[in-house]
Coordinates of N, CA, C and O in Angstrom, one line a residue:
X6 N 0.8 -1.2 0.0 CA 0.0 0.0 0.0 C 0.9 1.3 0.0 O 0.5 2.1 -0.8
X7 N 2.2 1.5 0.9 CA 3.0 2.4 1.1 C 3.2 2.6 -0.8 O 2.7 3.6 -1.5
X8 N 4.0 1.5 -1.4 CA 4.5 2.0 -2.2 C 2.9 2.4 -3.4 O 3.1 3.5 -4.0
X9 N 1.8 2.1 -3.8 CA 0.9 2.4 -4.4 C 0.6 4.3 -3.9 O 0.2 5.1 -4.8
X10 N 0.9 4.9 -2.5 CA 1.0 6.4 -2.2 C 1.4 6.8 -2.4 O 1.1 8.0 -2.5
X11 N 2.8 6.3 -2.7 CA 4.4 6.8 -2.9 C 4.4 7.5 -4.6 O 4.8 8.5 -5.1
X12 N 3.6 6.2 -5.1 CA 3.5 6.6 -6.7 C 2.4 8.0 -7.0 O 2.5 9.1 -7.6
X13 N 1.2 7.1 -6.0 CA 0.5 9.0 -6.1 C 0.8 9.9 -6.1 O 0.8 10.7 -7.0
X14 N 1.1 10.0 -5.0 CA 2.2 11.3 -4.3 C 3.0 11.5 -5.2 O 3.2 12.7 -5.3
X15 N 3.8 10.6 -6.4 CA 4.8 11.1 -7.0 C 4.2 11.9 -8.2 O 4.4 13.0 -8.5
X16 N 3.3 10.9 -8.9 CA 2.5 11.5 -10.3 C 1.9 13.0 -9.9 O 1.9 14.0 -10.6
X17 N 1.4 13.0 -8.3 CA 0.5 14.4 -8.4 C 1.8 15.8 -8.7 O 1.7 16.8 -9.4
X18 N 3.0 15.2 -7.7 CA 3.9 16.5 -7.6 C 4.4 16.6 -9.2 O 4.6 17.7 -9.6
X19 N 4.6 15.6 -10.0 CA 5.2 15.7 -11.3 C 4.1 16.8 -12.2 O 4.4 17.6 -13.0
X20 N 2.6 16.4 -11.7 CA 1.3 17.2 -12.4 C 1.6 18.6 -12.3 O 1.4 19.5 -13.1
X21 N 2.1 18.8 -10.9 CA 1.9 20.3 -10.1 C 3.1 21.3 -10.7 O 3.2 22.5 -11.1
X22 N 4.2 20.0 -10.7 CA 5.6 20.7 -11.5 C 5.2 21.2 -12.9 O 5.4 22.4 -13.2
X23 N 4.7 20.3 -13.9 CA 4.1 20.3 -15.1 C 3.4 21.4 -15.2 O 3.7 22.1 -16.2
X24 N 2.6 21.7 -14.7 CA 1.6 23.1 -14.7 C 1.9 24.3 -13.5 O 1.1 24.9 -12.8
X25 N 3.0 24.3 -13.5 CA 4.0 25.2 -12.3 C 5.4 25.5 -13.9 O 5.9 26.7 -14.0
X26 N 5.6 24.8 -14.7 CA 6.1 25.3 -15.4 C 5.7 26.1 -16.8 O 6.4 26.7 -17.6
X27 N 4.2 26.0 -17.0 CA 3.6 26.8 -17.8 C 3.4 28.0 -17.7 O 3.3 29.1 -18.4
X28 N 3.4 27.6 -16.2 CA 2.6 29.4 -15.9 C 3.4 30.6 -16.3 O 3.0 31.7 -16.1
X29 N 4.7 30.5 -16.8 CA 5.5 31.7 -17.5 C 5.1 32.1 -19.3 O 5.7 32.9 -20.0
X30 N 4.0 31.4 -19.7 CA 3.8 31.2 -21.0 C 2.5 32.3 -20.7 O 1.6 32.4 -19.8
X31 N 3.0 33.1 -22.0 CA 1.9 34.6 -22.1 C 0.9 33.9 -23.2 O 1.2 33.4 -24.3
X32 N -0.5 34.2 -22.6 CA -1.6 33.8 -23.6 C -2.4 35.3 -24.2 O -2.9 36.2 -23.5
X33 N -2.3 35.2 -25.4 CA -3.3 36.0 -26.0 C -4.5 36.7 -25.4 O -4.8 36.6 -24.2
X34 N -5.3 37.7 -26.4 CA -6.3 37.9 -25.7 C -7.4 36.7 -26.3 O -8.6 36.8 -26.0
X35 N -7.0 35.7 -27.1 CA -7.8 34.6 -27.5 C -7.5 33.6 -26.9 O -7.6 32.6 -27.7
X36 N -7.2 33.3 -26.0 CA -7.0 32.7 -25.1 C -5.4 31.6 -25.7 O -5.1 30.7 -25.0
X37 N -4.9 31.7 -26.4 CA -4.1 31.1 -27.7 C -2.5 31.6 -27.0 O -2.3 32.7 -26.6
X38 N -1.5 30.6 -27.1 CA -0.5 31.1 -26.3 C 0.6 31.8 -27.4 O 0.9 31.4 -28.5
X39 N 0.9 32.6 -26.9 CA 1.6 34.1 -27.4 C 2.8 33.4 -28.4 O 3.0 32.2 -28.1
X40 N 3.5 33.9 -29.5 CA 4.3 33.2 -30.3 C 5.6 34.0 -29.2 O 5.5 35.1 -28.7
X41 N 6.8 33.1 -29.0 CA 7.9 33.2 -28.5 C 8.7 34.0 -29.5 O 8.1 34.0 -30.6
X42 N 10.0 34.9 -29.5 CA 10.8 35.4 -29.8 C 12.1 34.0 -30.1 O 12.6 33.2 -29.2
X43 N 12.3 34.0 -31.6 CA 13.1 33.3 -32.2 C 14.5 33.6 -31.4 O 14.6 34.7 -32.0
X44 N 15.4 33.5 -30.8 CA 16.7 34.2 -30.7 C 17.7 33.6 -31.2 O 18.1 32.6 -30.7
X45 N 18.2 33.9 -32.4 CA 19.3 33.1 -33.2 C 20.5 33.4 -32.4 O 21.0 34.5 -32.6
X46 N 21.2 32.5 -31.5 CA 22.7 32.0 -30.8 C 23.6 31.3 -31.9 O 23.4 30.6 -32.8
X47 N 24.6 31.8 -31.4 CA 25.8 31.3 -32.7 C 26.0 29.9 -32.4 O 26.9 29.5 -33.1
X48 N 25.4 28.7 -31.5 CA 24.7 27.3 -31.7 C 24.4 27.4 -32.8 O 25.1 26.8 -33.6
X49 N 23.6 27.9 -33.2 CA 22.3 27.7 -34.0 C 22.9 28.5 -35.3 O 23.0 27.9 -36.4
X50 N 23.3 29.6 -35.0 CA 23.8 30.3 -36.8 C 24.6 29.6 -37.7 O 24.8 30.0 -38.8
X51 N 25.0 28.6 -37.3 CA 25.5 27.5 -38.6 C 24.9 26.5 -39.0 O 25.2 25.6 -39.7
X52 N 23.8 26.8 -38.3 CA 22.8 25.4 -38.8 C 21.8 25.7 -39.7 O 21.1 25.1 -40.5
X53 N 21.9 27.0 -39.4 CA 20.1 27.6 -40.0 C 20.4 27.4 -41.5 O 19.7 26.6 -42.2
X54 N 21.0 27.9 -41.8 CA 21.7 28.1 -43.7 C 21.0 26.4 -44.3 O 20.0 26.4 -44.9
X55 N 21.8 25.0 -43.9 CA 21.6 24.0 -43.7 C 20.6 23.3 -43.7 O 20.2 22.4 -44.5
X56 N 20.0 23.8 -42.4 CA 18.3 23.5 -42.0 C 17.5 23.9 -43.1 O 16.8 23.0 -43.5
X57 N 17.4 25.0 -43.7 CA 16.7 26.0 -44.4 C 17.2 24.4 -46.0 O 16.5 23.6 -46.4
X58 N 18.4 24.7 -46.2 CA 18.6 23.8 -47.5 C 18.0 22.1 -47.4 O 17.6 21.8 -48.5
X59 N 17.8 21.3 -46.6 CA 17.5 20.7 -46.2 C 16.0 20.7 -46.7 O 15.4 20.2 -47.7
X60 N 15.7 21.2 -45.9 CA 13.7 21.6 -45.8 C 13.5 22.4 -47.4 O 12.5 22.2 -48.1
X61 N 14.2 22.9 -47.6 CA 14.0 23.2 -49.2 C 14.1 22.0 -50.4 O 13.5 22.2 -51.5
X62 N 14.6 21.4 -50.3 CA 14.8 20.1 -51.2 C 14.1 19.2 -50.7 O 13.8 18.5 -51.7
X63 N 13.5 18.8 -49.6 CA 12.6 17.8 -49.4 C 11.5 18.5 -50.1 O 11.1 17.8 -51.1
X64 N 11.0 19.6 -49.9 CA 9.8 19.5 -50.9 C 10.1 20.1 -52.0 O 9.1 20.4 -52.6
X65 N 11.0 20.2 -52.5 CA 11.5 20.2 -53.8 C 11.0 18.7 -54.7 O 10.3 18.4 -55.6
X66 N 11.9 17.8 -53.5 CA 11.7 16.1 -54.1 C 10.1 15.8 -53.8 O 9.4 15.0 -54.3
X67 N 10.0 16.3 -53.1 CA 8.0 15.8 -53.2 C 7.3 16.6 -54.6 O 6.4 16.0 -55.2
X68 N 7.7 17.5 -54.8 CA 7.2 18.1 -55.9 C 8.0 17.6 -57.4 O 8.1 18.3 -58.3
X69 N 8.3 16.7 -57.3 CA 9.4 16.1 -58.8 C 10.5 17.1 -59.1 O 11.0 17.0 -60.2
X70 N 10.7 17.6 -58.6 CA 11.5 18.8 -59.0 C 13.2 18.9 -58.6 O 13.5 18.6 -57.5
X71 N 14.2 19.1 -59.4 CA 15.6 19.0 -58.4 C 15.8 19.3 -57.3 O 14.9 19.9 -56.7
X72 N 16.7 19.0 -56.7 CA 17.6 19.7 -55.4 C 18.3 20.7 -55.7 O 19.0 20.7 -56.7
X73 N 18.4 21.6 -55.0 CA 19.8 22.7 -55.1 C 20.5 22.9 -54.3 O 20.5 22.4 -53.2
X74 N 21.6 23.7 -54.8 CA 22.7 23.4 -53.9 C 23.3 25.1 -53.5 O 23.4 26.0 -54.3
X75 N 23.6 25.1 -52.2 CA 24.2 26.7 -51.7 C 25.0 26.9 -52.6 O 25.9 26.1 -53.0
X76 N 24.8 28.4 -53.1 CA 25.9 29.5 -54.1 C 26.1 30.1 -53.0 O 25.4 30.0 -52.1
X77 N 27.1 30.7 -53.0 CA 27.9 31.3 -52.2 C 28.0 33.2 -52.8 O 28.4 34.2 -52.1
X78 N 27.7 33.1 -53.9 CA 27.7 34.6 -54.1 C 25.6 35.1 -53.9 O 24.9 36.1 -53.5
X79 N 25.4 33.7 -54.4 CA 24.0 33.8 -53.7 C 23.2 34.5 -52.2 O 22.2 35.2 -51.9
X80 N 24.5 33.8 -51.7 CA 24.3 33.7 -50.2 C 24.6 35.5 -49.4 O 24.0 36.1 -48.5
X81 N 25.9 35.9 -50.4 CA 26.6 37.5 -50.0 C 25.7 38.1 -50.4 O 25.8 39.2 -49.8
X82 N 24.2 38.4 -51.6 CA 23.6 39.2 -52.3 C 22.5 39.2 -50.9 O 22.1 40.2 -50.2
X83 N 22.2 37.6 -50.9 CA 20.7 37.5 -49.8 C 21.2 38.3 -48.4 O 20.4 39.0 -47.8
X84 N 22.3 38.4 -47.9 CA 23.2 38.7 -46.5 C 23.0 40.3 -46.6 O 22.3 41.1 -45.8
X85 N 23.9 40.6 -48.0 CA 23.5 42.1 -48.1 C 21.8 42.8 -48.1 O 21.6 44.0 -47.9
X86 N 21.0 41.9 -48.2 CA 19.6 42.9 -48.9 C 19.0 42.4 -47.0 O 18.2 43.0 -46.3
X87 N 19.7 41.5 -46.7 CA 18.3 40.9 -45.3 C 18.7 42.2 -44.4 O 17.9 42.6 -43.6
X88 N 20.3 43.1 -44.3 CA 21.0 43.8 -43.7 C 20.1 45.1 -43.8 O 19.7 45.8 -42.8
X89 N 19.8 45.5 -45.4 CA 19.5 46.7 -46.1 C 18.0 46.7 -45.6 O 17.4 47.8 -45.5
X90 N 17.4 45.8 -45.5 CA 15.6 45.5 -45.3 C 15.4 46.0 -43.9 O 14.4 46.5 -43.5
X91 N 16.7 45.7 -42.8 CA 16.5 46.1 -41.5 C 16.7 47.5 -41.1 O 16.1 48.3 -40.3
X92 N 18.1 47.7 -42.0 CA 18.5 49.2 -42.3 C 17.1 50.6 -42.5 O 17.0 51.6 -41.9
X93 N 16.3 50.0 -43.6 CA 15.4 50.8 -44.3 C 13.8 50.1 -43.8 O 12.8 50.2 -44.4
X94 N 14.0 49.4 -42.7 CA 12.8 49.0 -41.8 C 11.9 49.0 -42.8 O 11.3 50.1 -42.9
X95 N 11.5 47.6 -43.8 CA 10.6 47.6 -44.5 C 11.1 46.5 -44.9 O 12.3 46.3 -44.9
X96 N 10.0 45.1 -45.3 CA 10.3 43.9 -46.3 C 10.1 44.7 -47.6 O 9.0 45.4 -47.7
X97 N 11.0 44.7 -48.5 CA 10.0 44.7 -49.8 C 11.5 44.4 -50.6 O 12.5 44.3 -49.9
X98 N 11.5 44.3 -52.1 CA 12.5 43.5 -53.0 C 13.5 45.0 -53.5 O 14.5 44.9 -54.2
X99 N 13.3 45.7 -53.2 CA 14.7 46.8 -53.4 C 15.3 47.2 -52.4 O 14.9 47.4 -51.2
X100 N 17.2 47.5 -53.0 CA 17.6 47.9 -52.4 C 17.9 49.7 -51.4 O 17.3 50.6 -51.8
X101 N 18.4 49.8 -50.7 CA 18.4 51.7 -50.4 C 19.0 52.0 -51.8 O 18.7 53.2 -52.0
X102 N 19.5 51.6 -52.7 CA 20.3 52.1 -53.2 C 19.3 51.8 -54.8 O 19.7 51.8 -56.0
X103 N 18.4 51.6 -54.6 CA 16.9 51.3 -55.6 C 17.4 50.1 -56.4 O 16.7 49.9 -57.4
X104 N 18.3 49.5 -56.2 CA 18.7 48.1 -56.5 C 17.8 46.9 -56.7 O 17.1 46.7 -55.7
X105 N 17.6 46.1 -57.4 CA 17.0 45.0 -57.6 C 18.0 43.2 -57.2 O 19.2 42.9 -57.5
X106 N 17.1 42.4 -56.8 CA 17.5 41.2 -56.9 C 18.2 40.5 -57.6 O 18.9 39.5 -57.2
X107 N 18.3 41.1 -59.2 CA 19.2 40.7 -60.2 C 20.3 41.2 -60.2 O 21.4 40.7 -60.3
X108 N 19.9 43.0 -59.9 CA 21.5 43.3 -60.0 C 22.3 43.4 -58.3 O 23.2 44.1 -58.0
X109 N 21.7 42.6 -57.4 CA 22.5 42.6 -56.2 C 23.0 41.4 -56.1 O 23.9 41.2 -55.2
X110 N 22.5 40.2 -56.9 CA 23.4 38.9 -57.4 C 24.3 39.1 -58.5 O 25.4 38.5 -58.6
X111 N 24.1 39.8 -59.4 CA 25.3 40.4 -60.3 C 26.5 41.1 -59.4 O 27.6 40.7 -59.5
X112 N 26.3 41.8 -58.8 CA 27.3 42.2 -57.8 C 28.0 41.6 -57.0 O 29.3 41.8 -56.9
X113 N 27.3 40.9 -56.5 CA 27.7 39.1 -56.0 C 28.6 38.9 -56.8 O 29.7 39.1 -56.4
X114 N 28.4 38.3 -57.8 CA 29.7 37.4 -58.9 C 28.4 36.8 -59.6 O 28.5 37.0 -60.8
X115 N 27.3 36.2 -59.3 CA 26.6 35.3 -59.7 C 25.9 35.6 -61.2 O 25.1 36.5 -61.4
X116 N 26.5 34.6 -62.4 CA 26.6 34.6 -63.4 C 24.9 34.1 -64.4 O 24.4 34.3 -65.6
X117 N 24.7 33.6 -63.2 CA 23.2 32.7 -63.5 C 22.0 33.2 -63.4 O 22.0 34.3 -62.9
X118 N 20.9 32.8 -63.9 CA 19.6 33.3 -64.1 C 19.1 33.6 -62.6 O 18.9 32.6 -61.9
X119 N 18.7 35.1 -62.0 CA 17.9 34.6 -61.0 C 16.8 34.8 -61.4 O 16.4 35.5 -62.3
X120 N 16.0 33.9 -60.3 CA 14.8 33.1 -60.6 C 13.6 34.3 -59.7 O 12.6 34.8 -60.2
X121 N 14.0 34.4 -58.7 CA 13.4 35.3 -57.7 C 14.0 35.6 -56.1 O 15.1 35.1 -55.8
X122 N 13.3 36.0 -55.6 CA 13.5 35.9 -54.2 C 12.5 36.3 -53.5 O 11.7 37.2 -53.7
X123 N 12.7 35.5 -52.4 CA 11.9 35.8 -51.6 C 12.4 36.5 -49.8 O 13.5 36.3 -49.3
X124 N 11.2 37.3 -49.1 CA 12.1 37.8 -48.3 C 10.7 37.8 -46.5 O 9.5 37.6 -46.6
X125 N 11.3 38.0 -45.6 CA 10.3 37.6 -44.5 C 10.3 38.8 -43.4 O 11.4 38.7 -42.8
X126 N 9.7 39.6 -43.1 CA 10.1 40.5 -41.9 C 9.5 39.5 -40.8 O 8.3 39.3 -40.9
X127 N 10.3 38.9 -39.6 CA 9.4 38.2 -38.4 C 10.3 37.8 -37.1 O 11.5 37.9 -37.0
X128 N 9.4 37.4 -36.3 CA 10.3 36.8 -35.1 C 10.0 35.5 -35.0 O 10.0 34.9 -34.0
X129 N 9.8 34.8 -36.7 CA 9.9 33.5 -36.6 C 11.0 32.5 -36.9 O 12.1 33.0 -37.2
X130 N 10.9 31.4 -36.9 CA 11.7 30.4 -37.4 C 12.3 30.8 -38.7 O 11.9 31.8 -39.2
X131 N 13.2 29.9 -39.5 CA 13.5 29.6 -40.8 C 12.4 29.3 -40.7 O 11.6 30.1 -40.4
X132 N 12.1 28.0 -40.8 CA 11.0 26.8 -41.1 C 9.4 27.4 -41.2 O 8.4 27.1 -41.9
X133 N 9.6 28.5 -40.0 CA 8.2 29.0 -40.2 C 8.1 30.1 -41.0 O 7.0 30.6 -41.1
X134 N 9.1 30.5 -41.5 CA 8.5 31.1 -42.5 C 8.6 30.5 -43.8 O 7.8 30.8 -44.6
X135 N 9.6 29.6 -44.1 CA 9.4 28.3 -45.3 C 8.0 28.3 -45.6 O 7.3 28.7 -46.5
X136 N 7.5 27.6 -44.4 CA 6.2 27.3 -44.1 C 5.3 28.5 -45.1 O 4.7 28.2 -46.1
X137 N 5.4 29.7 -44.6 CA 4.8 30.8 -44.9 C 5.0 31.0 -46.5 O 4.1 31.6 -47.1
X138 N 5.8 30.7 -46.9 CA 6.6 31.1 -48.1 C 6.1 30.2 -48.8 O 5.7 30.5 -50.0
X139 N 6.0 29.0 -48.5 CA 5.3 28.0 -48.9 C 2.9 28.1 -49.3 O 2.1 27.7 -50.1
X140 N 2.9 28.9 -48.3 CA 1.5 28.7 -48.6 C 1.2 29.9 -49.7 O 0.0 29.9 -49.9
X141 N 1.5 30.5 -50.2 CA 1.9 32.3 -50.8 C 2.0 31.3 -52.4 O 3.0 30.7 -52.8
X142 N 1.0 31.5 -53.0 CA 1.5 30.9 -54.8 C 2.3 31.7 -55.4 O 2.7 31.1 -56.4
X143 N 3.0 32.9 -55.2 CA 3.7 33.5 -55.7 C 5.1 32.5 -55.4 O 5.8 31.8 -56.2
X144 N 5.3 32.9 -53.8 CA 6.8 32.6 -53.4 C 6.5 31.1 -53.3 O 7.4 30.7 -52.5
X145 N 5.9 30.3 -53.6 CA 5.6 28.4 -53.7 C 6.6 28.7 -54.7 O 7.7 28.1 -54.7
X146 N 6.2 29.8 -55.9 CA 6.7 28.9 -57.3 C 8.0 29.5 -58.0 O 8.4 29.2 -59.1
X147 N 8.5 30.4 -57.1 CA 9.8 30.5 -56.8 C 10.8 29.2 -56.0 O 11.8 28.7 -56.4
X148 N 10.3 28.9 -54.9 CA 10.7 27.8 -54.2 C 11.0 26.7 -54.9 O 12.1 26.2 -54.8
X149 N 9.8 26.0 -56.0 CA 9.5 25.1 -56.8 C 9.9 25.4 -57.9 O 9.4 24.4 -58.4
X150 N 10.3 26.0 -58.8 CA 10.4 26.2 -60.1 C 11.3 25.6 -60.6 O 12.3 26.2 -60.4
X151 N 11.4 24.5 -61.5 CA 12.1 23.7 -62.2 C 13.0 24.2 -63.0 O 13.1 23.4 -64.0
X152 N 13.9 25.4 -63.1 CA 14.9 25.8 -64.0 C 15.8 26.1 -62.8 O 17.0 26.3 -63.0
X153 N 15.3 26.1 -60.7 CA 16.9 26.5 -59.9 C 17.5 25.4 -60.0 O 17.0 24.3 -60.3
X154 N 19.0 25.7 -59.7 CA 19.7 24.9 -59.3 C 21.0 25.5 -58.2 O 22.2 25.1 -58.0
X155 N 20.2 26.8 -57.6 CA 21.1 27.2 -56.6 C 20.1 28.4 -55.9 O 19.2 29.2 -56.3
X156 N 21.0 28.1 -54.1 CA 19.8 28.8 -53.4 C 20.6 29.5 -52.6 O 21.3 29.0 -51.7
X157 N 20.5 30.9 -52.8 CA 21.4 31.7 -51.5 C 20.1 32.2 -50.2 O 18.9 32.4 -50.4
X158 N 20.9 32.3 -49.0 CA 19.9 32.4 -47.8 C 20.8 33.1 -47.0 O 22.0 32.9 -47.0
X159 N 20.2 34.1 -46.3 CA 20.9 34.8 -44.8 C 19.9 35.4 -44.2 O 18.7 35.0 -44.5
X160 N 20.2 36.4 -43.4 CA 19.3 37.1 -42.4 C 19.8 37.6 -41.7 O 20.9 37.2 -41.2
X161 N 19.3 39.0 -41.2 CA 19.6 39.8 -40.2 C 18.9 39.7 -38.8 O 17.8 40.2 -38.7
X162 N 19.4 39.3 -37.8 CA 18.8 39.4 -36.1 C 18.8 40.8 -35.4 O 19.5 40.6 -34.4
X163 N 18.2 42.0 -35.3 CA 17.5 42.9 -34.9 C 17.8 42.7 -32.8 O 17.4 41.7 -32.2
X164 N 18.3 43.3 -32.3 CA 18.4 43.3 -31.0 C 17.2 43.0 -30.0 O 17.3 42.6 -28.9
X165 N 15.9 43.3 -30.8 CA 14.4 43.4 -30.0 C 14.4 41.9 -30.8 O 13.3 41.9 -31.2
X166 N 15.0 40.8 -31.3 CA 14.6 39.8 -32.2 C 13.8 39.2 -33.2 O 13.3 38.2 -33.5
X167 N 14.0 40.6 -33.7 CA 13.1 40.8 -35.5 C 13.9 40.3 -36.4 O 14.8 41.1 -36.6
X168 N 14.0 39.1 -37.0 CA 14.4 38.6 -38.2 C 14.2 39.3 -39.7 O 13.1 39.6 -40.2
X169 N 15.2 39.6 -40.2 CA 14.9 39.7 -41.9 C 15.3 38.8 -42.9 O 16.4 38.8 -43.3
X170 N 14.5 37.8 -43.4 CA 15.0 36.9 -44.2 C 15.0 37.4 -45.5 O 14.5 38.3 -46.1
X171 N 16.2 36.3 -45.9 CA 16.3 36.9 -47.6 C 16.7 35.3 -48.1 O 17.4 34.5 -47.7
X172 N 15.9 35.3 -49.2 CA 16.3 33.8 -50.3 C 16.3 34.4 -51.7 O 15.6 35.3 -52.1
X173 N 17.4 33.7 -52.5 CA 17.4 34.1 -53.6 C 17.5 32.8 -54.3 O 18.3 32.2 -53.7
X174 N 17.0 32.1 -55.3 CA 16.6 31.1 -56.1 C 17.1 31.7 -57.6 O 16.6 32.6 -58.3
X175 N 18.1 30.9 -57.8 CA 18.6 30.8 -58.9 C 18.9 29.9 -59.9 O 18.3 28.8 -59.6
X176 N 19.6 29.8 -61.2 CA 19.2 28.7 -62.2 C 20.5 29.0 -62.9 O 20.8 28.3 -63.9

């Protein structure tokens, strides 16, 4: 009998712990629990690039479509514009300097057709905004479009942890 209390007693305090550690979690006024602040740690800043390529090619290959592979002048054009979007506090596809997509991967070095880009103001994930990027028919068919074969990616981290994503899809 001792030890059948012992278990109670143990399950209830693990319950109390369990809902003793929620209670720091901010709920909405819809009762819906508040989205967290992404904070990209240099753990994590060598992975995102990766992660992002990864999750880009799986549904690449679910859609028949190739894989691509990181450009690296890709990568310095997306780095420059995710910088310039936080600079000029606005998502949108130009640069301060009224620059376009094409000619900020020409600048780059990058020789190849770009295809488009896409870009995210948020305090979300890569993945969630993939996600986002993903539901948008525009930027789907950038993502998917059967002529890339190269994907530049970066982002700027904002001190209050406002992300600016930048992808560039090339061919």
């Amino acid at each position: 009998m001792k030890i059948g209390r012992a278990f109670i007693a143990s399950a209830l305090m693990l319950s109390l712990a369990a809902c003793g550690s929620s209670a720091g979690m901010r709920m909405g006024a819809d009762g819906k629990p508040m989205p967290t602040v992404y904070q990209i740690n240099s753990f994590n800043e060598g992975k995102i690039t990766y992660r992002m390529l990864d999750s880009l090619n799986e549904l690449r290959a679910a859609a028949g479509v190739s894989q691509l592979q990181l450009n690296a002048q890709l990568n310095a054009a997306a780095a420059t514009h995710a910088r310039d979007m936080a600079v000029q506090n606005r998502p949108w596809h130009f640069g301060s300097d009224g620059s376009s997509p094409i000619e900020r991967a020409q600048r780059a070095g990058y020789s190849g057709l770009v295809i488009g880009e896409t870009i995210s103001e948020t305090f979300e994930t890569e993945l969630e905004t993939l996600s986002a990027w993903m539901e948008k028919p525009d930027t789907r068919a950038i993502i998917l479009d059967r002529r890339a074969t190269n994907m530049g990616f970066a982002w700027y981290q904002e001190e209050n942890g406002k992300i600016w994503w930048t992808m560039l899809i090339g061919g």
